[in-house]
XYZ file of C-alpha atoms in Angstrom:
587
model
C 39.204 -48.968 27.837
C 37.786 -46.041 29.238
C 38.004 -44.618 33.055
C 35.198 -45.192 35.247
C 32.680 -42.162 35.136
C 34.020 -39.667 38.351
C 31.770 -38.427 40.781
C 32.245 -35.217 39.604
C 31.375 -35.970 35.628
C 28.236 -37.771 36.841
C 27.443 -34.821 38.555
C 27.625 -32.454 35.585
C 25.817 -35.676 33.328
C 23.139 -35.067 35.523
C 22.616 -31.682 35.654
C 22.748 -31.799 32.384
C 20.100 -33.947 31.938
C 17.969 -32.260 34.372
C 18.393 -28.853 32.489
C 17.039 -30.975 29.181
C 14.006 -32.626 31.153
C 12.855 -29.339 32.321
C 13.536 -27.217 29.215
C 11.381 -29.998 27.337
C 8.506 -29.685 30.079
C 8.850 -25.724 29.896
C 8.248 -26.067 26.077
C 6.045 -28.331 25.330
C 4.063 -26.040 28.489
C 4.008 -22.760 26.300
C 1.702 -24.476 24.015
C -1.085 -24.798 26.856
C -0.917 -20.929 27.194
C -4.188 -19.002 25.803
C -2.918 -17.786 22.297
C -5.046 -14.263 23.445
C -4.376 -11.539 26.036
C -1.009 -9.861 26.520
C 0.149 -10.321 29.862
C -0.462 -13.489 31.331
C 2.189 -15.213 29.209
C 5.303 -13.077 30.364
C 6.215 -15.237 33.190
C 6.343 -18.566 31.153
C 8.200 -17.287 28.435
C 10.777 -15.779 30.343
C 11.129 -18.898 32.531
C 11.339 -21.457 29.349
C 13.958 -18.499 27.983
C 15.968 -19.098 31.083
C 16.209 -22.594 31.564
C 17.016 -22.869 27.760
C 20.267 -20.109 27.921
C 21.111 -22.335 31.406
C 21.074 -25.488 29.173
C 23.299 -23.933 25.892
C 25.721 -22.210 28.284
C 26.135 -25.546 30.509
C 26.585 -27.767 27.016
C 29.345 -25.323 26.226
C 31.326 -25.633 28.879
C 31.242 -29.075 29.363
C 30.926 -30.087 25.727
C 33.615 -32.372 25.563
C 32.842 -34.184 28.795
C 29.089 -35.030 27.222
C 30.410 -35.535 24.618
C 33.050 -38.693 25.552
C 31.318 -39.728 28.334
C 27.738 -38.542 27.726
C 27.639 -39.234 24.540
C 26.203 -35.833 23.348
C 25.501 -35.819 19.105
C 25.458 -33.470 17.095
C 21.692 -33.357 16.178
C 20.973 -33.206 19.996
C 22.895 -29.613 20.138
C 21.087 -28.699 16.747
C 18.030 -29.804 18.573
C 18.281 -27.405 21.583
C 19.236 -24.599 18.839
C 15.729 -25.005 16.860
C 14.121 -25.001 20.012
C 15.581 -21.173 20.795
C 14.757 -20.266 17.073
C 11.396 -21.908 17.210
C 10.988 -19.800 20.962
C 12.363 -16.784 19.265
C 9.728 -16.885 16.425
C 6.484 -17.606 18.852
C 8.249 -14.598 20.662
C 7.752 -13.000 17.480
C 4.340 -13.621 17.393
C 3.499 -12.832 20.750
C 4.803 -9.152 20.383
C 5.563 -8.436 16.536
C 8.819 -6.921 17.525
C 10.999 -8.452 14.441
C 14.219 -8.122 16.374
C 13.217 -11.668 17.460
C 12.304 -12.948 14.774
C 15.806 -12.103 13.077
C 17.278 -13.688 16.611
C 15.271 -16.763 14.757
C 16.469 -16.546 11.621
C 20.445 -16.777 13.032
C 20.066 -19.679 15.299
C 18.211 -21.812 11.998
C 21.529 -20.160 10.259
C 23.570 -21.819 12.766
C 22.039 -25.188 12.477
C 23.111 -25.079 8.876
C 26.067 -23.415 8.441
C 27.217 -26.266 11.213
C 25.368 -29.297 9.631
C 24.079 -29.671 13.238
C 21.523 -32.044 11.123
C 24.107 -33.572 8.964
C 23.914 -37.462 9.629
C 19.804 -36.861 10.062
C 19.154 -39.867 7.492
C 22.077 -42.031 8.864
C 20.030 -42.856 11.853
C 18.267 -46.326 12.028
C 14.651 -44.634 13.080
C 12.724 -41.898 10.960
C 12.192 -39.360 13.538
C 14.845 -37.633 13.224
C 14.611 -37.142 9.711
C 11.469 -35.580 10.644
C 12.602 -33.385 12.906
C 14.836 -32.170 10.104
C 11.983 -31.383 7.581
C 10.166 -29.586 10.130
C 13.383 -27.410 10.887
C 13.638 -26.774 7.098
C 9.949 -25.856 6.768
C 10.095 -23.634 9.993
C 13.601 -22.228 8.490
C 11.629 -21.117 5.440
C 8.767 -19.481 7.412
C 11.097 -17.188 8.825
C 13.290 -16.391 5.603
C 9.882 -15.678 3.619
C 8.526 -13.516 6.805
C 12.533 -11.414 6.620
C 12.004 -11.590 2.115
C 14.884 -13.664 2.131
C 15.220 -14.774 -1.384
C 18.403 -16.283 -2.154
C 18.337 -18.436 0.935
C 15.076 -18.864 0.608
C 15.614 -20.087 -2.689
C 18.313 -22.646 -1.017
C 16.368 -23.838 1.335
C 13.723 -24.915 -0.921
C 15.846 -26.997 -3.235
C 17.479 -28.806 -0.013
C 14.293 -29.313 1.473
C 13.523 -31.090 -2.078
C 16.373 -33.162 -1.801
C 15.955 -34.276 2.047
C 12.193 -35.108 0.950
C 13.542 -37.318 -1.570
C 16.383 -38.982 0.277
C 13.600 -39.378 3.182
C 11.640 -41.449 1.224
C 14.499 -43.613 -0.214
C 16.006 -44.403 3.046
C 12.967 -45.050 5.121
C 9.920 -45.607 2.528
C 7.834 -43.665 4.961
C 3.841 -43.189 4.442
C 4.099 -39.228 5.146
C 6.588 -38.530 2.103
C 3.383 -37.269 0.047
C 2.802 -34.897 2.427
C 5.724 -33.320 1.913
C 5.925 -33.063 -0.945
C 2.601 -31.070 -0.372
C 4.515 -28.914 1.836
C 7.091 -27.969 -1.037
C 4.276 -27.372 -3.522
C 2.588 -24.845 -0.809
C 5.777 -22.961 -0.719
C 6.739 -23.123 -4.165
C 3.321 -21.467 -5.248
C 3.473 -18.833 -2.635
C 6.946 -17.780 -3.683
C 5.503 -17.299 -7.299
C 2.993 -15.427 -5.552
C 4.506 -13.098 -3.376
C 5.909 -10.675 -5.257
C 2.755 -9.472 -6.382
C 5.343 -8.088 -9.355
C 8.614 -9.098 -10.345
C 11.692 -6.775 -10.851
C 14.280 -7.743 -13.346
C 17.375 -6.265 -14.110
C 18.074 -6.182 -17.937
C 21.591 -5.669 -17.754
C 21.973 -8.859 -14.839
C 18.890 -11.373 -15.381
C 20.501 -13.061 -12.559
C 20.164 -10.470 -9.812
C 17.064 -10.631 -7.460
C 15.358 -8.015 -6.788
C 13.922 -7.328 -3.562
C 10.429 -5.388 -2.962
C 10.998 -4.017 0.639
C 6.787 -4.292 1.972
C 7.475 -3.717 5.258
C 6.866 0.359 6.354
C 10.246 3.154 7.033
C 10.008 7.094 7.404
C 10.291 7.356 3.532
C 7.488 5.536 2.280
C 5.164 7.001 4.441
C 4.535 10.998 3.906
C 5.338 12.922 7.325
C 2.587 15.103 9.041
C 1.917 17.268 12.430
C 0.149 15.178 14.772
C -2.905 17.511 15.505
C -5.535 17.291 18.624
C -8.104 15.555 15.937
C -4.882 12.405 15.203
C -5.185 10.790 18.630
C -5.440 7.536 17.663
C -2.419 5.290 18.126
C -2.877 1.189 16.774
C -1.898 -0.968 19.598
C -3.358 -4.488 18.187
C -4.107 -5.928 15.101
C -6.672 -9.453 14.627
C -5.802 -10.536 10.895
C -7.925 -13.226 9.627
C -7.515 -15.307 6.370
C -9.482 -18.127 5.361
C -10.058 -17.654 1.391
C -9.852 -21.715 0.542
C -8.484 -20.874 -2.729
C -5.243 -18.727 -1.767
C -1.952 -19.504 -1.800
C -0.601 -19.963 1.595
C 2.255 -21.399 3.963
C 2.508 -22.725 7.119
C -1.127 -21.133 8.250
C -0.020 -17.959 6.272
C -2.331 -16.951 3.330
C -1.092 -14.621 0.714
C -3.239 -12.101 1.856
C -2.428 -12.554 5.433
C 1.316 -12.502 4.840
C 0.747 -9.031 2.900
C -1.065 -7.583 5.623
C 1.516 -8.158 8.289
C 4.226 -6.386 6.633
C 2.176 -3.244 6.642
C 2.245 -3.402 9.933
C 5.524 -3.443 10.850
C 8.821 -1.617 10.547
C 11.594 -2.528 8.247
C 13.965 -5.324 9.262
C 18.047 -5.285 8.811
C 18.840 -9.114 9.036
C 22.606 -9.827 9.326
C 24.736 -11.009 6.125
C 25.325 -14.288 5.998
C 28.527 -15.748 4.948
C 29.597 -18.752 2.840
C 28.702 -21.660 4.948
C 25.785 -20.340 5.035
C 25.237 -19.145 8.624
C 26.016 -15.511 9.797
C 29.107 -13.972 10.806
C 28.010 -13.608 14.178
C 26.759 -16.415 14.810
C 28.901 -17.590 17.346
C 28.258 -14.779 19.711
C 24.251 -15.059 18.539
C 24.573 -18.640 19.845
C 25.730 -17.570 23.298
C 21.999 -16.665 24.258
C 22.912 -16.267 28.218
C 21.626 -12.826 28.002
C 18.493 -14.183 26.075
C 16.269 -13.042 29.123
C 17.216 -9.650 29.332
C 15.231 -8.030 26.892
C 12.082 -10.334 27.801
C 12.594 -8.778 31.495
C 13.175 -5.251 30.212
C 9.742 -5.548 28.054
C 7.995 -7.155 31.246
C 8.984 -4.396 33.075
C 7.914 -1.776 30.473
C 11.765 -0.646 29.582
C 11.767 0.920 26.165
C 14.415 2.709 24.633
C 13.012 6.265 23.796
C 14.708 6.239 20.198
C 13.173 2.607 20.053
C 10.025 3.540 20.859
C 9.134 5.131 17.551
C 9.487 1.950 16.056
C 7.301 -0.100 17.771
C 5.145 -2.737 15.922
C 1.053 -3.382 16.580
C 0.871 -6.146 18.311
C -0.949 -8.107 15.988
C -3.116 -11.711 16.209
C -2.321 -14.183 12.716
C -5.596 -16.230 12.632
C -5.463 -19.080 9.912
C -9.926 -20.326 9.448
C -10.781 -19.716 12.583
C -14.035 -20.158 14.011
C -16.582 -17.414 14.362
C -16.554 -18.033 18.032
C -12.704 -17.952 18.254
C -12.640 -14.522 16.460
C -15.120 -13.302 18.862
C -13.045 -14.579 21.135
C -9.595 -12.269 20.522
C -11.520 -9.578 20.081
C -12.850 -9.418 23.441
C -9.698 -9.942 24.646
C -7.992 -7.158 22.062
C -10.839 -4.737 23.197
C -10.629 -5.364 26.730
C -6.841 -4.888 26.542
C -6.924 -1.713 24.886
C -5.370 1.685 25.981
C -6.653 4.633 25.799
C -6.114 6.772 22.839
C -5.767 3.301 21.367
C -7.050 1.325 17.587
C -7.700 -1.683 16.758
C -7.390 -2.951 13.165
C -9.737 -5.828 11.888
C -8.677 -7.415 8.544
C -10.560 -10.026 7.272
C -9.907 -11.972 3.788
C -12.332 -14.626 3.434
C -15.045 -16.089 0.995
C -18.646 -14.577 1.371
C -21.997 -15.807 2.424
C -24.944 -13.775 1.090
C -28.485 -14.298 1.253
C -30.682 -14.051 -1.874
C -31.861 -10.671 -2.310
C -33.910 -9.048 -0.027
C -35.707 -5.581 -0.742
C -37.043 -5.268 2.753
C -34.338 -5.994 5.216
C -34.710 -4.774 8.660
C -31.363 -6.340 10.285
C -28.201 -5.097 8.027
C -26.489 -6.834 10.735
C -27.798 -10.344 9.764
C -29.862 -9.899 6.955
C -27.429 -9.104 4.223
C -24.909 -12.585 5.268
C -21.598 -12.168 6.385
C -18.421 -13.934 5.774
C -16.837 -17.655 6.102
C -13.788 -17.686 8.127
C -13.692 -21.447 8.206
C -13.781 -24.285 6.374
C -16.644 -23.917 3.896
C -17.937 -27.215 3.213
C -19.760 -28.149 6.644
C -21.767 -24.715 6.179
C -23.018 -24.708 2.432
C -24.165 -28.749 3.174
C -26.442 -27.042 5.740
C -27.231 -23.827 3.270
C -28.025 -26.526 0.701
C -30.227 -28.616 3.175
C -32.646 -25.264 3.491
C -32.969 -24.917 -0.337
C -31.383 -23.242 -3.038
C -32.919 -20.078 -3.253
C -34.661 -19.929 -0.608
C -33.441 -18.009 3.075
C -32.783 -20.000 6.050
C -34.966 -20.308 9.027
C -31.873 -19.273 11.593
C -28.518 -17.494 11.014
C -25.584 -20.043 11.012
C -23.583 -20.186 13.695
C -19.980 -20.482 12.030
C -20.649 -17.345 9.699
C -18.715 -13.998 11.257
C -21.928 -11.668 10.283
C -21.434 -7.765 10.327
C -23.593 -7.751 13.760
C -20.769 -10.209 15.316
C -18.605 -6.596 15.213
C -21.226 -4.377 16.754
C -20.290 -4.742 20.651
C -16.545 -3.911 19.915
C -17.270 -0.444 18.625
C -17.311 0.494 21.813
C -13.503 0.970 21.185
C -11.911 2.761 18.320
C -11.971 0.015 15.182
C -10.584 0.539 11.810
C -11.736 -3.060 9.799
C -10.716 -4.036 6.207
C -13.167 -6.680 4.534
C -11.704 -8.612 1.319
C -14.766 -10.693 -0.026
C -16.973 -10.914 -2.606
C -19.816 -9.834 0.109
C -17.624 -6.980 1.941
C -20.472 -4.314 0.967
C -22.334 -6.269 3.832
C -20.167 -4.533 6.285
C -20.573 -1.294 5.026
C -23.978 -0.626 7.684
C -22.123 -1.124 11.005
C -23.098 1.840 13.085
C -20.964 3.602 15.072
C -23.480 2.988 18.246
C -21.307 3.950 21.075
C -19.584 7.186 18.987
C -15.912 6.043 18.898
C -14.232 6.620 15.730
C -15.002 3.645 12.579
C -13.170 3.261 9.499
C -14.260 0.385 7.221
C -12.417 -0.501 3.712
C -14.468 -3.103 1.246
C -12.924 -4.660 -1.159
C -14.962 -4.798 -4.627
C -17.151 -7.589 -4.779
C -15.911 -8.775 -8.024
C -13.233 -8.515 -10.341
C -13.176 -8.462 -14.110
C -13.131 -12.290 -16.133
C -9.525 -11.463 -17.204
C -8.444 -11.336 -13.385
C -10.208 -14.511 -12.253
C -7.903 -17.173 -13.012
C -5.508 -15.901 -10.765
C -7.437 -14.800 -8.087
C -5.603 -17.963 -5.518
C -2.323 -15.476 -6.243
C -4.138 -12.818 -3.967
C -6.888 -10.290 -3.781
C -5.895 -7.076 -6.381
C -7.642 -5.455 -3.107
C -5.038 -5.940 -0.239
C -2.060 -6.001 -2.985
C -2.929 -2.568 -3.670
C -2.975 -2.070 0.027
C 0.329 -3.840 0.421
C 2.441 -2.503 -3.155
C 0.356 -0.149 -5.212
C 2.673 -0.374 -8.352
C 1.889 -4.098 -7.962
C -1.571 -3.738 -7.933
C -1.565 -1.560 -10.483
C 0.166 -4.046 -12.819
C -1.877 -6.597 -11.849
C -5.066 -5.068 -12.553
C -3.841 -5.112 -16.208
C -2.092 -8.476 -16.330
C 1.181 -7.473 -15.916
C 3.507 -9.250 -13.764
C 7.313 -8.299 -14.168
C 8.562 -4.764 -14.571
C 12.084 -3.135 -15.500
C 14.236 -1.853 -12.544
C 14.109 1.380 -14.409
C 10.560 1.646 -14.497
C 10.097 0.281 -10.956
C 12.210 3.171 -9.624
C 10.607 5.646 -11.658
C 7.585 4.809 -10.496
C 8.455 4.421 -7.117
C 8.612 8.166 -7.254
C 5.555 9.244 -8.810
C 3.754 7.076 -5.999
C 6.128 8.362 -3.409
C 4.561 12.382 -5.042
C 0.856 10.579 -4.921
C 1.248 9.832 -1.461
C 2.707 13.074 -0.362
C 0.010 15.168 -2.323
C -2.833 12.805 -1.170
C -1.950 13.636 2.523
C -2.054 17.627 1.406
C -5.427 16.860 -0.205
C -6.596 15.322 3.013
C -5.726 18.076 5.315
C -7.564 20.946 2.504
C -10.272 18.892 1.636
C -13.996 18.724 3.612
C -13.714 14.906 5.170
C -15.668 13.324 7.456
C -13.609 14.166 10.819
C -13.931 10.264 12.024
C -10.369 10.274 9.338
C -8.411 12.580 11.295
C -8.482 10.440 14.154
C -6.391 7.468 12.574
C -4.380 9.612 10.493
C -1.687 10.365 13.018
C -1.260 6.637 13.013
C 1.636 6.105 10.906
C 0.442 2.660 9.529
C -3.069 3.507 9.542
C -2.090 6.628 7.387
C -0.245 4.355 4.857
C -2.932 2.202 4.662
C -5.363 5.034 3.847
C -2.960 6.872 1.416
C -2.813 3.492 -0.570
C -6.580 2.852 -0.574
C -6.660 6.242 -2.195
C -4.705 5.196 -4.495
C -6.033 2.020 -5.058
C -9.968 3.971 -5.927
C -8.541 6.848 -7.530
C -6.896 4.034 -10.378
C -9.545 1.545 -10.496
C -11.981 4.147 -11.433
C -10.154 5.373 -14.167
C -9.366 1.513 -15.642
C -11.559 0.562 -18.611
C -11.930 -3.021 -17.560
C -13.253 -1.781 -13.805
C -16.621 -0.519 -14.967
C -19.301 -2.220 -13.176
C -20.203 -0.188 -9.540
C -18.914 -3.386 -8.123
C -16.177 -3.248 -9.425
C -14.944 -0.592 -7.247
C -14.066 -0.203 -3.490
C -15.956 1.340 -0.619
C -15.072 2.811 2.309
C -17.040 4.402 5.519
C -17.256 7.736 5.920
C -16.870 7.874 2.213
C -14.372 9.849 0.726
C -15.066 13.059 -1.290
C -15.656 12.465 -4.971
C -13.640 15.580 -5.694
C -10.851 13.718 -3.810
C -10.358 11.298 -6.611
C -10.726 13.971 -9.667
C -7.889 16.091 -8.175
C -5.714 16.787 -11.418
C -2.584 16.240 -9.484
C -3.409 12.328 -8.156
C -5.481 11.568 -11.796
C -1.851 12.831 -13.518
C 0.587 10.823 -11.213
C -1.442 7.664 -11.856
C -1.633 8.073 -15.615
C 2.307 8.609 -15.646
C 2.932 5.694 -14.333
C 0.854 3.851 -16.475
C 2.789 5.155 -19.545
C 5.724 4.103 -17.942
C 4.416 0.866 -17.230
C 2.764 0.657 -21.217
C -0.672 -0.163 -19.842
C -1.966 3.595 -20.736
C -4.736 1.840 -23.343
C -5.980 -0.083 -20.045
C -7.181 3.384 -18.318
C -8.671 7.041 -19.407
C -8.430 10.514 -18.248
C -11.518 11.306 -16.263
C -10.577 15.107 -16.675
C -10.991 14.798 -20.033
C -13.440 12.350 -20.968
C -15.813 12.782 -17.749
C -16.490 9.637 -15.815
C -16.682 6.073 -17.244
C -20.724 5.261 -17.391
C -21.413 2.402 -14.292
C -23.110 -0.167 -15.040
């Protein structure tokens, strides 16, 4: 029999169980907070932080107590841990800094390197099965967002396993659904790549494309007067019905993000499958501190060259909710500050009119949400003919006017993005826009839910490159090779830049280091497409305001370093030499 419970162990019970009440209510109170804005949401982080390093701390040093006379499981610690990862990730989110979302990734490490979930399905209820498939799926969000792919790759054949066992043990109605969920990830994993590296010699060795940005990828320059721009925030939107996509994370969306931030060093893990360190990463007492330091504006100097746009993920949403961050971006912005607008989403033109007097309106816009509540209204009006009022829940070129009173560099993937090229730069600041062609050729169509060609070129210009003639996996060898004729592209590009007579409103971003890279590969991404056979419709191409030179994309050096990579690749038949043939004839 056991011993009566002391005063002093009910004491400790019930702290205990008043650190768990109030780390549930701190929670479950961060999602209440207005996903926009920067500062407001300091405080209630850091507080939920706290409470939650009070709460592992105290269940470690009275572990064994809860556990004989508490009655503490297992689960219930792993529980506590994916709340930390899970606060680690929105963290993430909050501020883009990717140290916490690799604090993420080691907690979810630790909750299955100690089979904190183990005995999930022994449990007479469901829910905490559940709970288990969501830590999986949010486990996998965070090993695709650090390219991952061997656990990645281990996480997904578990996850298939726990789905089925789920549904043999407790016959639920929900089992479809996730089986949904594994199909989602499964075709974005295809996806991602964009291309896939082999290595002949080991077929069994992945390959890793690094997309995130370091000082090598990116050619150095002299910040001038003119480069004053710095980008401080980021609103990316996806909505393209047709993409792959993950947990609220198109293909396209997921590309864009790691152009925007610096590359990541994630811990090794070892054989049971959590990291070495993850008994001191568990030990989060000190998991405040660097939420206080950042509060307080403490930056390491070295540190501070690394510092990621803060950057706003936003899955369909509503016209009036993007209007609604950008307010808030805009109205938080420094000065000397950018903000970068990308949107991926399905267009909404108008038929054809020679007269129009509103380019703001006139010429449609883009559908950011779901599409089928607005083309049953479009189709109420008449095919054919043009409504008699805008609708409401299309994000129309005029939506962006009032924000260029701040310094905005936009990228529009759609089949309409020429719409945006008339935005006019009304109040003077500086205003980059990149359009995606509105169309692709037929050969490229059927696998147009594996990503725009667009923001791949944007993201991995090899990739795109490959893509654009239907090739998909590529030698080591040839992948390093050409890793260095794009590396020589890039660096003569910039040169080219600085020479060359361009519209000033460039010079401004270029000092940006992402904003540079992004430029450099849209260079790239014009000065190949013109030169492909299959590209030759005007429509084909990409546009960008200010316009780039034509003798930009002529420039022997760029035409040559593109064409040597296509022999390398074998998809020279696919493209000509402008220098020597002249231009392709536009149709």
């Amino acid at each position: 029999m056991m011993t009566p419970v002391t005063d002093q162990e009910r004491k400790i019970i019930i702290e205990f169980c008043h650190l768990l009440e109030k780390s549930k209510q701190l929670f479950n109170g961060l999602r209440e907070l207005p996903p926009h804005g920067h500062k407001q949401w300091h405080v209630h982080f850091g507080r939920t932080f706290d409470i939650y390093s009070k709460l592992w701390k105290y269940q470690q040093q009275h572990r064994l107590l809860l556990d004989t006379r508490y009655g503490l499981k297992r689960w219930q610690i792993g529980e506590i841990a994916s709340k930390i990862g899970q606060l680690y990730y929105h963290y993430y989110l909050r501020t883009s800094d990717t140290a916490y979302l690799v604090e993420s990734y080691s907690f979810y490490s630790a909750i299955r390197g100690r089979h904190y979930y183990h005995l999930a399905s022994k449990e007479l209820r469901c829910e905490l099965m559940v709970k288990k498939l969501r830590y999986y799926a949010r486990f996998i969000v965070v090993a695709i967002l650090l390219q991952q792919p061997v656990i990645i790759d281990e996480l997904v054949a578990e996850l298939d396993k726990q789905v089925v066992a789920y549904g043999h043990v407790y016959d639920p109605t929900d089992q479809v659904e996730w089986f949904n969920v594994l199909a989602e990830v499964k075709a974005f994993l295809v996806a991602e790549p964009g291309v896939t590296v082999i290595d002949p010699i080991d077929r069994n060795r992945v390959v890793t494309i690094g997309g995130r940005i370091n000082y090598l990828s990116v050619p150095q320059l002299e910040r001038t007067a003119q480069m004053y721009l710095t980008l401080q925030d980021a609103i990316i939107i996806g909505s393209g019905t047709q993409l792959v996509k993950f947990s609220e994370l198109t293909i396209d969306m997921f590309r864009m993000v790691q152009n925007l931030e610096w590359e990541v060093h994630v811990p090794p893990r070892n054989s049971s499958g959590g990291s070495p360190k993850d008994k001191q990463r568990c030990d989060i007492t000190t998991a405040c501190e660097p939420l206080k330091n950042a509060s307080r504006g403490i930056i390491d100097e070295d540190e501070g060259r690394h510092i990621n746009p803060h950057k706003f993920l936003l899955f369909k949403p509503s016209a009036n909710q993007v209007l609604i961050y950008l307010a808030s971006s805009c109205n938080d912005l420094p000065p000397n500050s950018a903000l970068l607008v990308y949107i991926s989403a399905n267009g909404h033109s108008f038929p054809q009119n020679k007269h129009v007097e509103d380019y703001g309106y006139d010429v449609g816009g883009v559908i950011t949400t779901s599409k089928s509540d607005i083309y049953r209204e479009y189709n109420r009006e008449g095919k054919g003919s043009v409504p008699k009022s805008k609708e409401a829940q299309i994000l129309y070129p005029g939506d962006l006017h009032p924000f260029t009173r701040k310094p905005l560099f936009i990228i529009v993937d759609s089949d309409n993005s020429y719409a945006f090229q008339h935005i006019p730069r009304i109040f003077g600041q500086p205003l980059i826009i990149l359009m995606s062609p509105l169309s692709v050729p037929s050969t490229l169509v059927d696998r147009k839910n594996q990503g725009s060609i667009f923001t791949l070129f944007l993201h991995n210009p090899i990739a795109g490159l490959c893509n654009a003639c239907d090739v998909y996996t590529i030698d080591i060898t040839t992948w390093q090779r050409c890793v260095s004729l794009r590396d020589t592209f890039m660096n003569e590009a910039t040169k080219l830049l600085l020479r060359l007579r361009i519209d000033p409103i460039f010079y401004a971003f270029l000092g940006d280091i992402h904003l540079r890279l992004i430029l450099l590969r849209y260079i790239f991404c014009e000065c190949a497409l013109r030169m492909h056979r299959n590209f030759k419709s005007r429509t084909n191409l990409p546009r960008s305001v200010p316009s780039l030179p034509e003798e930009l994309f002529m420039q022997e050096v760029l035409v040559a370093k593109v064409l040597n990579m296509t022999q390398l690749i074998g998809i020279e038949t696919c493209f000509f030499d402008p220098l020597a043939a002249g231009p392709s004839t536009m149709d």
